[in-house]
XYZ file of C-alpha atoms in Angstrom:
782
model
C 34.669 -22.944 16.432
C 35.897 -22.944 12.861
C 34.761 -19.917 10.852
C 32.688 -21.089 7.906
C 32.687 -18.256 5.365
C 29.659 -19.000 3.255
C 28.235 -16.078 1.345
C 30.673 -13.208 1.841
C 34.061 -12.240 0.486
C 36.892 -14.386 1.794
C 39.968 -12.232 1.406
C 40.936 -8.601 1.327
C 40.314 -6.999 -2.026
C 43.331 -4.752 -1.498
C 45.642 -7.719 -1.029
C 43.762 -10.196 -3.178
C 45.766 -11.904 -5.889
C 43.708 -10.775 -8.830
C 44.648 -12.599 -11.946
C 43.785 -12.557 -15.602
C 43.335 -15.498 -17.923
C 47.079 -15.856 -18.430
C 47.541 -17.100 -14.818
C 45.146 -19.967 -15.456
C 46.999 -20.685 -18.640
C 50.294 -20.849 -16.747
C 48.848 -23.529 -14.440
C 47.494 -25.462 -17.420
C 50.890 -25.338 -19.130
C 52.651 -26.306 -15.901
C 50.393 -29.344 -15.522
C 51.397 -30.631 -18.973
C 55.071 -31.090 -18.082
C 55.267 -31.294 -14.274
C 56.245 -34.448 -12.408
C 53.828 -36.240 -10.095
C 55.561 -34.738 -7.085
C 55.318 -31.240 -8.541
C 51.676 -31.758 -9.487
C 50.877 -32.978 -5.995
C 52.431 -29.933 -4.370
C 50.700 -27.561 -6.776
C 47.346 -29.261 -6.170
C 47.837 -29.010 -2.404
C 48.721 -25.309 -2.648
C 45.666 -24.597 -4.779
C 43.372 -26.456 -2.390
C 44.825 -24.620 0.592
C 44.224 -21.315 -1.207
C 40.660 -22.303 -2.018
C 41.276 -22.184 -5.790
C 39.185 -25.235 -6.465
C 38.621 -24.847 -10.187
C 42.324 -24.781 -11.000
C 43.037 -27.495 -8.434
C 40.749 -29.744 -10.491
C 42.860 -29.057 -13.608
C 45.938 -30.349 -11.755
C 44.004 -33.222 -10.163
C 42.906 -34.375 -13.610
C 46.565 -34.705 -14.647
C 47.289 -36.694 -11.493
C 44.335 -39.009 -12.189
C 45.468 -39.359 -15.799
C 48.823 -40.649 -14.567
C 47.221 -43.039 -12.041
C 43.497 -43.554 -12.679
C 42.837 -45.732 -9.639
C 44.745 -43.658 -7.105
C 42.292 -42.878 -4.272
C 44.409 -39.938 -3.119
C 44.099 -38.257 -6.506
C 40.397 -39.083 -6.897
C 39.707 -37.686 -3.429
C 41.435 -34.417 -4.220
C 39.165 -33.803 -7.187
C 36.062 -34.987 -5.345
C 36.850 -32.703 -2.411
C 37.340 -29.696 -4.714
C 34.012 -30.358 -6.431
C 32.238 -30.688 -3.081
C 33.473 -27.247 -2.036
C 32.222 -25.505 -5.170
C 28.515 -26.076 -4.415
C 27.732 -26.584 -8.088
C 28.286 -30.252 -8.843
C 27.567 -32.487 -5.862
C 26.642 -35.390 -8.131
C 30.109 -35.595 -9.709
C 31.723 -35.171 -6.297
C 29.649 -38.085 -4.966
C 30.727 -40.301 -7.876
C 34.398 -39.680 -7.102
C 34.125 -39.926 -3.308
C 32.151 -43.171 -3.618
C 35.168 -44.645 -5.401
C 37.486 -43.912 -2.477
C 35.205 -44.488 0.536
C 36.540 -48.015 1.097
C 40.165 -47.006 0.729
C 40.694 -44.407 3.451
C 43.380 -44.154 6.107
C 43.955 -42.376 9.398
C 47.614 -41.987 8.464
C 47.028 -39.957 5.335
C 50.169 -38.168 4.086
C 49.086 -35.245 1.901
C 52.645 -34.344 0.884
C 53.765 -37.797 -0.225
C 53.589 -38.732 -3.893
C 53.559 -42.353 -2.710
C 50.223 -41.923 -0.913
C 47.510 -43.937 -2.703
C 44.771 -43.820 -0.097
C 42.284 -41.087 0.742
C 42.005 -39.470 4.178
C 39.216 -40.484 6.511
C 37.774 -36.998 5.846
C 36.489 -38.377 2.516
C 33.630 -40.001 4.448
C 32.556 -36.673 5.922
C 32.638 -34.905 2.558
C 30.719 -37.762 0.924
C 28.079 -37.494 3.653
C 27.947 -33.709 3.237
C 27.337 -34.031 -0.514
C 24.512 -36.501 0.057
C 23.119 -34.148 2.700
C 23.084 -31.200 0.280
C 21.460 -33.414 -2.360
C 18.701 -34.320 0.088
C 19.635 -38.017 0.277
C 19.345 -38.118 4.059
C 19.747 -41.879 4.579
C 23.058 -41.974 2.728
C 24.186 -38.818 4.511
C 23.432 -40.326 7.938
C 25.258 -43.517 7.030
C 28.514 -41.774 6.127
C 28.383 -39.166 8.901
C 28.080 -42.057 11.357
C 30.819 -44.015 9.609
C 33.135 -41.016 9.863
C 32.312 -40.613 13.575
C 32.999 -44.317 14.159
C 36.362 -44.254 12.405
C 37.759 -40.779 13.071
C 39.922 -39.958 16.096
C 38.180 -38.330 19.056
C 39.896 -35.014 18.363
C 39.441 -35.050 14.589
C 38.773 -31.576 13.177
C 35.578 -32.627 11.428
C 34.093 -34.751 14.221
C 32.096 -31.878 15.693
C 30.766 -30.898 12.281
C 29.823 -34.484 11.541
C 28.011 -34.909 14.855
C 26.101 -31.680 14.247
C 25.233 -32.668 10.687
C 23.994 -36.063 11.878
C 21.646 -34.327 14.316
C 20.437 -32.097 11.497
C 19.742 -35.108 9.297
C 17.554 -36.543 12.023
C 15.687 -33.231 12.227
C 14.602 -33.618 8.597
C 12.427 -36.528 9.710
C 10.313 -34.216 11.865
C 10.737 -30.947 9.919
C 7.529 -28.949 9.648
C 6.205 -28.784 6.097
C 4.394 -25.501 5.462
C 4.003 -25.990 1.703
C 0.233 -25.554 2.010
C 0.616 -21.970 3.254
C 4.068 -21.029 1.971
C 5.231 -20.935 -1.640
C 8.877 -20.498 -2.618
C 10.146 -19.880 -6.136
C 13.356 -18.911 -7.839
C 13.028 -15.181 -8.439
C 13.987 -15.795 -12.069
C 16.444 -14.746 -14.717
C 15.615 -11.047 -14.462
C 17.795 -11.088 -11.316
C 19.519 -14.475 -11.076
C 22.269 -15.400 -13.527
C 24.874 -18.135 -13.833
C 26.985 -16.017 -11.480
C 26.266 -16.058 -7.725
C 23.471 -13.726 -6.558
C 22.824 -13.429 -2.837
C 22.182 -11.297 0.272
C 18.882 -9.672 -0.797
C 17.487 -6.643 1.047
C 13.906 -5.777 0.116
C 12.246 -2.402 0.670
C 9.342 -2.421 3.109
C 6.778 -1.981 0.345
C 8.360 -4.745 -1.746
C 9.045 -2.526 -4.760
C 12.861 -2.480 -4.602
C 15.345 -5.310 -4.087
C 19.011 -4.674 -3.341
C 21.357 -7.637 -3.708
C 24.928 -8.762 -4.347
C 26.138 -10.298 -7.594
C 29.471 -11.517 -8.952
C 28.521 -11.012 -12.597
C 30.475 -9.527 -15.479
C 29.745 -5.841 -16.015
C 27.916 -4.742 -19.146
C 31.076 -3.143 -20.553
C 33.341 -5.963 -19.268
C 35.497 -3.421 -17.449
C 35.730 -5.716 -14.408
C 36.832 -8.703 -16.486
C 40.427 -8.690 -15.239
C 39.475 -8.685 -11.558
C 38.850 -12.255 -10.442
C 38.622 -13.675 -6.951
C 41.132 -16.536 -7.097
C 39.320 -18.467 -4.375
C 35.995 -18.556 -6.179
C 37.045 -17.969 -9.786
C 34.299 -15.353 -9.989
C 34.226 -11.605 -10.470
C 34.280 -9.474 -7.360
C 31.121 -8.549 -5.476
C 28.977 -5.617 -6.607
C 25.679 -4.220 -5.387
C 22.637 -4.090 -7.677
C 19.073 -2.886 -7.276
C 15.976 -4.002 -9.178
C 12.541 -2.354 -9.124
C 9.157 -3.941 -9.716
C 7.233 -2.689 -12.721
C 3.480 -2.026 -12.759
C 2.802 -5.696 -13.517
C 4.777 -6.863 -10.491
C 7.751 -8.170 -12.502
C 11.335 -7.382 -11.523
C 13.052 -5.047 -13.958
C 16.631 -5.355 -15.229
C 18.934 -4.741 -12.230
C 20.993 -1.551 -12.021
C 24.509 -1.636 -10.574
C 25.057 1.041 -7.936
C 27.482 3.806 -8.881
C 29.735 3.213 -5.878
C 30.631 -0.312 -7.009
C 34.328 -0.585 -7.854
C 35.600 -3.233 -10.304
C 38.618 -4.057 -8.120
C 36.861 -4.210 -4.727
C 34.200 -6.281 -3.028
C 30.978 -4.490 -2.111
C 28.253 -6.708 -0.646
C 24.740 -5.811 0.512
C 23.637 -6.406 4.080
C 20.493 -4.350 4.620
C 18.778 -1.092 3.657
C 17.057 1.522 5.810
C 13.285 1.870 5.568
C 13.608 5.128 3.600
C 16.342 3.631 1.374
C 18.594 6.586 2.234
C 21.229 4.362 3.883
C 22.600 1.097 2.541
C 24.571 -1.159 4.882
C 27.301 -3.288 3.331
C 30.002 -5.756 4.240
C 33.601 -5.120 3.300
C 36.827 -6.890 4.201
C 39.173 -3.945 3.752
C 39.561 -3.552 7.512
C 39.702 -5.743 10.590
C 38.669 -9.300 9.942
C 35.759 -8.022 7.841
C 33.588 -5.079 8.928
C 30.261 -3.334 8.405
C 30.204 -0.287 6.118
C 27.455 2.016 4.907
C 26.600 4.358 2.053
C 24.275 7.375 2.220
C 22.048 8.363 -0.675
C 22.743 12.000 -1.554
C 22.445 14.095 -4.696
C 20.804 11.295 -6.635
C 23.333 8.522 -5.901
C 24.801 6.368 -3.165
C 28.052 7.833 -1.864
C 31.304 5.940 -1.517
C 31.368 3.374 1.289
C 32.214 4.545 4.803
C 33.142 2.345 7.746
C 30.333 2.087 10.289
C 31.814 4.006 13.197
C 29.406 3.313 16.061
C 31.485 2.294 19.051
C 31.425 -1.386 19.927
C 30.174 -2.669 16.580
C 33.221 -3.087 14.346
C 36.184 -4.707 16.100
C 39.218 -6.779 15.178
C 36.801 -9.729 15.034
C 34.530 -10.593 12.137
C 31.340 -8.494 11.822
C 29.500 -9.665 8.692
C 25.906 -8.442 9.175
C 23.665 -5.706 10.605
C 19.932 -4.967 10.813
C 18.469 -1.662 11.988
C 14.866 -1.357 13.131
C 12.672 0.871 10.942
C 12.550 3.520 13.695
C 16.346 3.541 13.885
C 16.417 3.002 17.654
C 17.769 -0.555 17.815
C 20.596 -2.242 15.941
C 21.233 -5.960 15.676
C 24.611 -7.101 14.358
C 26.722 -10.228 14.077
C 30.232 -10.817 15.433
C 32.472 -13.776 16.184
C 34.273 -11.965 19.044
C 35.858 -14.359 21.496
C 33.514 -13.576 24.422
C 30.556 -14.945 22.443
C 28.723 -18.214 22.979
C 30.400 -19.898 20.017
C 31.117 -19.056 16.407
C 29.084 -16.064 15.270
C 26.564 -14.516 17.670
C 23.878 -11.855 17.321
C 24.349 -8.684 19.396
C 22.106 -5.706 20.061
C 22.633 -2.034 20.866
C 19.829 0.419 21.639
C 19.469 4.184 21.627
C 19.264 5.578 25.159
C 16.932 8.431 26.245
C 19.808 10.937 26.052
C 20.489 9.976 22.415
C 23.621 7.953 23.125
C 23.940 4.240 22.393
C 24.207 1.328 24.813
C 27.085 -1.106 24.965
C 26.728 -4.173 22.701
C 24.618 -6.857 24.330
C 24.841 -10.524 23.376
C 21.250 -11.738 22.875
C 22.251 -15.012 24.515
C 20.061 -18.087 24.659
C 17.717 -19.033 23.137
C 18.781 -16.937 20.112
C 22.507 -17.673 20.194
C 23.969 -21.124 20.562
C 27.316 -22.894 20.557
C 27.083 -22.816 16.759
C 26.884 -20.002 14.201
C 24.057 -17.469 14.095
C 24.030 -14.945 11.274
C 21.991 -12.579 9.071
C 19.454 -11.132 11.575
C 16.455 -9.266 10.191
C 14.083 -7.373 12.479
C 10.504 -6.887 11.253
C 8.503 -3.638 11.342
C 6.927 -4.579 14.672
C 10.391 -4.275 16.295
C 9.956 -7.619 18.017
C 9.946 -10.352 15.362
C 13.496 -11.468 14.607
C 14.427 -13.667 11.666
C 17.937 -15.083 11.559
C 20.006 -17.957 10.195
C 21.619 -20.645 12.311
C 23.438 -23.901 11.665
C 22.525 -25.286 15.083
C 21.196 -28.729 15.959
C 17.637 -27.691 15.048
C 18.588 -27.003 11.437
C 17.850 -29.604 8.782
C 21.118 -28.925 6.973
C 23.659 -26.125 7.078
C 22.104 -22.744 7.842
C 18.322 -22.592 8.249
C 16.021 -19.623 8.768
C 14.575 -19.297 12.284
C 12.082 -16.838 13.777
C 11.711 -15.609 17.365
C 9.450 -12.993 18.985
C 10.401 -10.721 21.882
C 7.658 -10.213 24.511
C 6.888 -7.032 26.460
C 9.391 -8.069 29.132
C 12.224 -8.327 26.613
C 12.311 -12.132 26.636
C 12.813 -13.929 23.307
C 10.675 -16.942 22.495
C 12.295 -20.248 21.597
C 13.304 -19.888 17.915
C 11.108 -21.751 15.449
C 12.658 -23.415 12.420
C 10.576 -22.023 9.554
C 10.430 -25.496 8.053
C 10.200 -26.617 4.473
C 9.928 -25.412 1.762
C 11.599 -22.240 3.110
C 14.523 -24.233 4.475
C 16.371 -26.926 2.575
C 19.152 -29.374 3.353
C 21.628 -26.791 2.037
C 22.431 -23.329 3.338
C 19.519 -20.868 3.526
C 20.332 -17.340 4.664
C 19.525 -13.625 4.459
C 15.798 -13.641 5.112
C 14.330 -10.204 4.366
C 10.642 -9.393 4.239
C 8.110 -6.739 3.278
C 6.239 -4.771 5.931
C 3.244 -7.116 6.007
C 5.378 -10.272 6.039
C 3.592 -11.673 3.006
C 6.624 -11.667 0.720
C 10.171 -12.510 1.714
C 13.485 -13.250 0.011
C 16.350 -15.565 0.896
C 19.605 -16.860 -0.554
C 19.864 -20.550 -1.292
C 21.519 -23.127 -3.545
C 18.927 -25.513 -4.970
C 18.447 -27.871 -7.865
C 16.349 -25.342 -9.842
C 18.954 -22.609 -9.449
C 20.424 -20.515 -12.254
C 23.886 -20.363 -10.745
C 25.962 -21.273 -7.720
C 23.742 -19.230 -5.381
C 20.355 -17.725 -6.203
C 17.750 -15.473 -4.653
C 14.361 -17.028 -3.918
C 11.007 -15.338 -3.337
C 8.685 -16.583 -0.614
C 4.948 -15.940 -0.584
C 3.944 -16.467 3.016
C 0.416 -16.865 4.407
C 1.718 -18.476 7.603
C 4.221 -16.102 9.182
C 2.499 -12.863 8.056
C 2.630 -9.859 10.424
C 0.064 -9.436 13.181
C -0.422 -6.856 15.925
C 1.599 -4.164 14.165
C 0.968 -1.010 12.189
C 2.736 0.729 9.351
C 2.499 4.320 8.205
C 2.809 4.662 4.431
C 2.953 8.105 2.893
C 3.387 9.786 -0.459
C 4.400 13.371 -1.160
C 3.426 14.310 -4.703
C 4.806 17.575 -6.038
C 2.577 19.740 -8.226
C 3.903 19.939 -11.764
C 6.047 16.844 -11.397
C 8.999 18.713 -9.868
C 11.594 16.803 -7.859
C 11.101 16.703 -4.119
C 14.101 18.272 -2.313
C 16.201 15.615 -0.597
C 16.093 17.381 2.778
C 12.302 17.063 3.135
C 11.510 14.845 6.124
C 8.647 13.815 8.359
C 9.009 13.625 12.133
C 6.642 11.102 13.704
C 6.093 11.677 17.435
C 4.043 9.415 19.671
C 1.761 11.536 21.908
C 0.662 8.838 24.349
C 3.564 6.399 24.582
C 4.565 7.413 28.097
C 8.071 8.414 27.058
C 9.793 10.320 24.320
C 9.193 8.405 21.101
C 10.258 10.415 18.069
C 11.542 9.224 14.731
C 12.418 11.054 11.540
C 11.820 9.480 8.144
C 12.826 10.644 4.690
C 10.868 10.003 1.494
C 12.466 7.656 -1.002
C 14.050 9.673 -3.775
C 12.827 7.232 -6.435
C 9.099 7.789 -5.843
C 8.631 10.155 -2.845
C 7.067 7.464 -0.674
C 7.974 6.992 2.975
C 7.232 4.447 5.698
C 7.444 4.161 9.456
C 6.400 1.420 11.832
C 3.861 2.406 14.521
C 2.683 0.899 17.790
C -0.918 -0.197 18.096
C -3.459 1.851 20.076
C -1.375 5.015 19.904
C -1.770 8.606 18.702
C 0.935 10.297 16.645
C 1.776 13.774 15.431
C 3.351 14.106 11.985
C 5.474 17.175 11.235
C 6.554 17.816 7.626
C 9.668 19.977 7.312
C 12.591 20.918 5.087
C 15.848 22.840 5.525
C 17.182 20.037 7.776
C 14.010 20.094 9.847
C 14.155 23.807 10.595
C 11.201 24.897 8.441
C 7.842 23.220 9.070
C 5.293 23.310 6.231
C 2.577 20.878 7.365
C 1.364 18.959 10.433
C -1.103 16.106 10.826
C -2.306 13.609 13.438
C -3.054 9.905 13.136
C -4.275 7.088 15.413
C -3.676 3.361 15.241
C -6.412 0.852 16.045
C -6.545 -1.021 19.331
C -6.761 -4.535 17.902
C -4.358 -7.399 17.196
C -4.432 -7.157 13.404
C -1.852 -5.783 10.999
C -2.789 -2.229 10.001
C -1.612 0.166 7.314
C -2.301 3.911 7.428
C -1.879 5.685 4.093
C -1.239 9.452 4.087
C -0.790 10.968 0.614
C -0.311 14.729 0.295
C 0.015 17.093 -2.656
C 2.769 19.695 -2.238
C 3.111 22.955 -4.136
C 6.802 23.836 -3.880
C 6.535 27.489 -4.885
C 4.956 28.351 -1.527
C 5.404 25.039 0.356
C 1.642 24.580 0.559
C -0.170 21.259 0.969
C -3.118 21.104 -1.425
C -6.224 19.424 0.034
C -7.412 16.117 -1.368
C -9.600 16.582 -4.434
C -13.006 15.082 -5.196
C -12.476 14.102 -8.811
C -15.213 14.272 -11.462
C -14.937 12.954 -15.016
C -16.520 15.290 -17.595
C -16.173 16.588 -21.141
C -17.707 17.509 -24.473
C -17.932 15.340 -27.595
C -17.702 17.150 -30.938
C -17.476 16.420 -34.656
C -13.788 16.667 -35.575
C -14.430 18.343 -38.933
C -17.095 20.885 -37.969
C -16.379 21.301 -34.275
C -20.125 21.030 -33.606
C -21.206 19.277 -30.389
C -22.712 15.832 -30.849
C -25.870 14.799 -29.038
C -26.706 11.165 -28.257
C -23.126 9.893 -28.215
C -22.719 6.718 -26.139
C -20.078 7.058 -23.392
C -18.977 3.759 -21.845
C -16.538 3.403 -18.940
C -14.728 0.056 -18.835
C -12.733 -1.579 -16.039
C -9.290 -3.138 -16.532
C -10.886 -6.402 -17.714
C -12.962 -4.656 -20.382
C -16.269 -4.860 -18.538
C -18.633 -1.888 -18.878
C -19.095 -0.399 -15.404
C -21.002 2.755 -16.403
C -22.673 4.159 -19.533
C -24.304 7.496 -20.412
C -25.337 9.643 -23.392
C -24.251 13.163 -24.254
C -26.847 15.924 -23.950
C -27.869 18.393 -26.686
C -24.677 20.367 -26.058
C -22.480 17.253 -26.379
C -21.700 17.228 -22.653
C -21.350 14.292 -20.264
C -20.194 13.807 -16.651
C -19.579 10.975 -14.199
C -18.602 10.608 -10.535
C -16.842 7.277 -11.133
C -13.536 8.848 -9.995
C -15.010 9.856 -6.638
C -12.751 8.595 -3.855
C -9.709 8.409 -6.113
C -6.619 10.281 -4.946
C -3.875 12.190 -6.692
C -1.432 9.745 -8.239
C -3.870 6.808 -8.272
C -4.142 4.621 -11.335
C -7.904 4.506 -12.108
C -7.474 1.352 -14.235
C -10.421 2.511 -16.346
C -10.942 3.141 -20.060
C -13.266 5.473 -21.919
C -15.120 4.245 -25.026
C -17.050 6.821 -27.094
C -19.209 5.685 -30.028
C -21.908 6.978 -32.396
C -23.295 5.580 -35.633
C -21.396 6.895 -38.620
C -18.319 7.815 -36.565
C -15.046 6.088 -35.709
C -15.198 4.756 -32.155
C -12.764 6.373 -29.722
C -11.216 4.314 -26.912
C -8.428 5.347 -24.537
C -7.395 4.510 -20.955
C -7.563 6.842 -17.976
C -4.214 6.795 -16.187
C -2.357 8.250 -13.242
C -1.540 11.447 -15.145
C -5.252 12.216 -15.510
C -5.656 12.657 -11.736
C -3.909 15.995 -11.487
C -4.322 19.297 -9.699
C -7.863 20.008 -10.882
C -10.967 18.358 -9.458
C -12.487 17.946 -12.937
C -10.766 15.391 -15.135
C -11.639 16.959 -18.485
C -11.858 14.632 -21.468
C -13.018 16.602 -24.529
C -13.105 14.252 -27.506
C -13.519 14.796 -31.223
C -15.085 11.982 -33.258
C -14.167 11.382 -36.912
C -17.169 11.051 -39.203
C -17.188 8.260 -41.757
C -17.821 9.876 -45.176
C -17.227 8.765 -48.758
C -13.701 9.456 -49.926
C -12.318 9.932 -46.440
C -9.148 8.104 -45.464
C -9.673 6.035 -42.308
C -5.902 5.821 -41.976
C -5.691 9.584 -41.423
C -8.344 9.376 -38.725
C -6.447 6.645 -36.897
C -2.911 7.921 -37.607
C -2.286 4.814 -39.735
C -0.582 6.500 -42.670
C 2.327 4.193 -43.312
C 2.695 0.438 -43.129
C 6.398 -0.354 -42.996
C 7.855 -3.360 -44.781
C 11.320 -4.863 -44.815
C 13.483 -3.902 -47.796
C 12.107 -5.429 -51.014
C 9.550 -7.443 -48.956
C 5.775 -7.363 -48.786
C 4.911 -9.670 -45.874
C 3.380 -7.868 -42.859
C 5.829 -7.195 -40.026
C 4.635 -8.115 -36.532
C 5.319 -4.519 -35.500
C 2.848 -3.241 -38.148
C -0.027 -5.583 -37.350
C -1.415 -3.362 -34.539
C -1.858 -0.580 -37.116
C -3.893 -2.801 -39.407
C -5.834 -4.080 -36.395
C -7.175 -0.541 -35.941
C -8.649 -0.700 -39.456
C -10.040 -4.173 -38.700
C -11.794 -2.788 -35.625
C -13.490 0.007 -37.619
C -14.597 -2.451 -40.323
C -16.111 -4.800 -37.750
C -17.894 -1.940 -35.969
C -19.358 -0.786 -39.316
C -20.395 -3.983 -41.165
C -21.560 -2.168 -44.317
C -18.459 -0.049 -44.742
C -16.338 -0.671 -47.852
C -12.834 0.655 -48.479
C -10.096 0.719 -51.071
C -6.637 0.073 -49.680
C -4.069 1.947 -51.730
C -0.315 1.457 -51.402
C 1.977 4.233 -52.696
C 5.736 4.556 -53.127
C 8.107 7.449 -53.685
C 9.748 8.007 -57.067
C 12.999 6.233 -56.364
C 13.620 2.952 -58.248
C 11.966 2.226 -61.585
C 8.273 2.802 -62.205
C 7.769 -0.859 -63.037
C 9.471 -1.969 -59.853
C 7.504 0.478 -57.725
C 4.233 -0.563 -59.355
C 4.919 -4.256 -58.780
C 6.071 -3.784 -55.181
C 3.123 -1.551 -54.272
C 0.690 -4.115 -55.766
C 2.176 -6.864 -53.605
C 2.170 -4.722 -50.480
C -1.395 -3.565 -51.061
C -2.527 -7.154 -51.525
C -0.674 -8.333 -48.413
C -2.227 -5.589 -46.263
C -5.696 -6.189 -47.700
C -5.514 -9.933 -47.149
C -4.557 -9.337 -43.498
C -7.687 -7.200 -43.001
C -9.961 -9.500 -45.006
C -9.077 -12.513 -42.908
C -10.310 -10.693 -39.781
C -13.617 -9.135 -40.866
C -17.070 -10.245 -41.991
C -17.742 -10.062 -45.748
C -14.099 -9.770 -46.861
C -15.228 -8.513 -50.283
C -15.734 -5.118 -48.637
C -11.992 -4.528 -48.994
C -10.534 -3.743 -52.412
C -6.880 -2.982 -52.927
C -4.640 -1.356 -55.484
C -0.960 -0.549 -55.787
C -0.364 2.923 -57.230
C 3.410 2.831 -57.308
C 4.685 6.399 -57.811
C 1.714 7.606 -59.871
C 0.088 9.712 -57.150
C 2.825 11.710 -55.485
C 1.552 14.291 -52.997
C 4.408 16.714 -53.689
C 6.899 17.578 -56.433
C 9.380 14.890 -55.511
C 9.592 13.335 -58.966
C 12.531 11.459 -60.436
C 13.166 11.947 -64.187
C 15.392 9.348 -65.819
C 18.801 9.319 -64.218
C 18.275 12.661 -62.554
C 18.144 12.321 -58.748
C 15.456 14.134 -56.805
C 16.564 16.980 -54.539
C 13.834 16.180 -52.026
C 14.710 15.366 -48.425
C 14.068 11.963 -46.886
C 11.135 13.472 -44.988
C 9.586 14.682 -48.260
C 9.985 11.262 -49.873
C 8.407 9.710 -46.777
C 5.175 11.627 -47.471
C 4.802 9.667 -50.687
C 5.473 6.265 -49.103
C 1.976 6.036 -47.647
C -0.931 3.679 -47.243
C -4.516 4.906 -47.701
C -7.769 3.310 -46.592
C -10.378 5.363 -48.483
C -14.079 4.836 -47.845
C -15.879 3.777 -51.042
C -19.266 2.868 -49.573
C -21.017 3.537 -46.261
């Protein structure tokens, strides 16, 4: 069956004709003066090479010379249909030639004015991708009716017609499944595809053909796609669940293709596709010394051959490998194969999964879930609704695969949908697709799934936190051994270097021993035991530990207590009767208490929290006549001591005191020669607003000061305007605005000897001048 290369590199990077802008310019210049015969040959060559964008440039010149020529219109329409970016324009052109096709099409003749019968197939395909199923069916059938029995596209057309009919009965899971474009933080106008998500969903590895930040890959263009070569990127989720700006991996080369396939559960091994050898093979890169190493060819016997091997998926325990190959002994096109680790540590021969997984069509992009028995894969078989669709199958205890289920809409579309990868619980998944809401030619989509979520499986999640924030040595590992599995069942996992977390899938109703070691497993520093539940639900077991590296000791879990003393900042005396309020992340008060006669307080609200947790709580401390203190408790507060000590000094509100000093609001910055409040400075003034609203009788004078530079008159005028602007901002946000007076002092109240006399320049440093450019908020009435 014809090899349809969809989402991977087409040609060898080492032999690829990489060209700069001048090559395009040469074709453009050629098209201006070439004869029709020369243009026709050039257009044919470009189409045969897959250089569709430049073929359109030549086709436009042909159409210009003969606007109604169906041969010329077809050539442009065909090129557009192959680019997957403008089906609408392709349809417009192919519609013009559909009634003027011939079975005797002569592609090399400049006298040919008709289009080939293939135009009907490509018109149907465009309608199919657009989701216009009725029009697609009409033209697929018309092509079948008119084309010779042995026509190259007959089989594809018959398959596509079956797929169109499947759309009528496709399962719609939109009530339990949501799919959305992952957004511009990852997707660009360039193609992005082949995602591989970490089990916990915090890291996403993917392939992109974008321009590098420094444009150093600008000269390396794939002539078949007119895009930059493939590179591997990774993006991490921030604390709010948003994807951060992607980082290109260090082993990406500007003049070679590197494409993601999958990532190991500990993110220590990245599997990639590369076409430097064979007909395209599987490669890998190990994470060592803080980076991914250069790509190495995957050398397991029986996997890479002279055939095409574009994909691989390794089970989280590392004992089973699924890969794709189009080797001639397969069932048809690309098939999914499996190899397993034998009891003696060797690997089995590759085994074709056979029916019902493989078919006479193409199967690709397998992904095995953490339960080691749920297989997601892509197929363009007769049960697809268009191109490749995502299917799911489950292997029973006897090793028999269930009939694959098309995951339905909205996961699948009438275009190609591939590279399904999911988190450990199956709730979030990612695929590659080309859709109307896309940013570029291919995009990555996120799926939130309440339908296909994991059941009857367990996952061990661990965290090794190092005392003092030191880096965890890369050779630390955890061996997980099943004690009641009936046979040797041992796996070794490594913590992720980015955050020291690790994961391993577990069987239900089993007992395991965990052995923590370093020095390549030779030195054991901790052991533990865990059990999984004997039910059919998804289960997660979380095992955090605190490691002291100086003696390789695991510190027991701590029972945290929040405590402290509240004092007067000026006198240092403890304050009795201070109100302590603990607020949740939404600002609701969840606990309140008063300090005793010694200014002390304590709370057990952190009980049950573990080292490294984010409490998502805030502390608010208030007393009449003092500035209220409010600050969040964060992950760093849950350290090596059981008592989270929060000693706090409160600033007393007294006449003549500067509230700005208390709140570290000493300078309000303005643009040069301006006095309107910058957005960046508003949070500073908001602190003053808060104090004024908490103390409704408080009155202040806002004074704006400058340094000595510039004339006295200028400084006086500018400081007046800035003082007024700042005061008006505060007044508009408090009760009884008359409580705020303001005055510009210019350079009349310097706090040091940085004076400027006439034309004489001050010898003061910029830092010394800065002390004079200040804003004061002095209390004038309590």
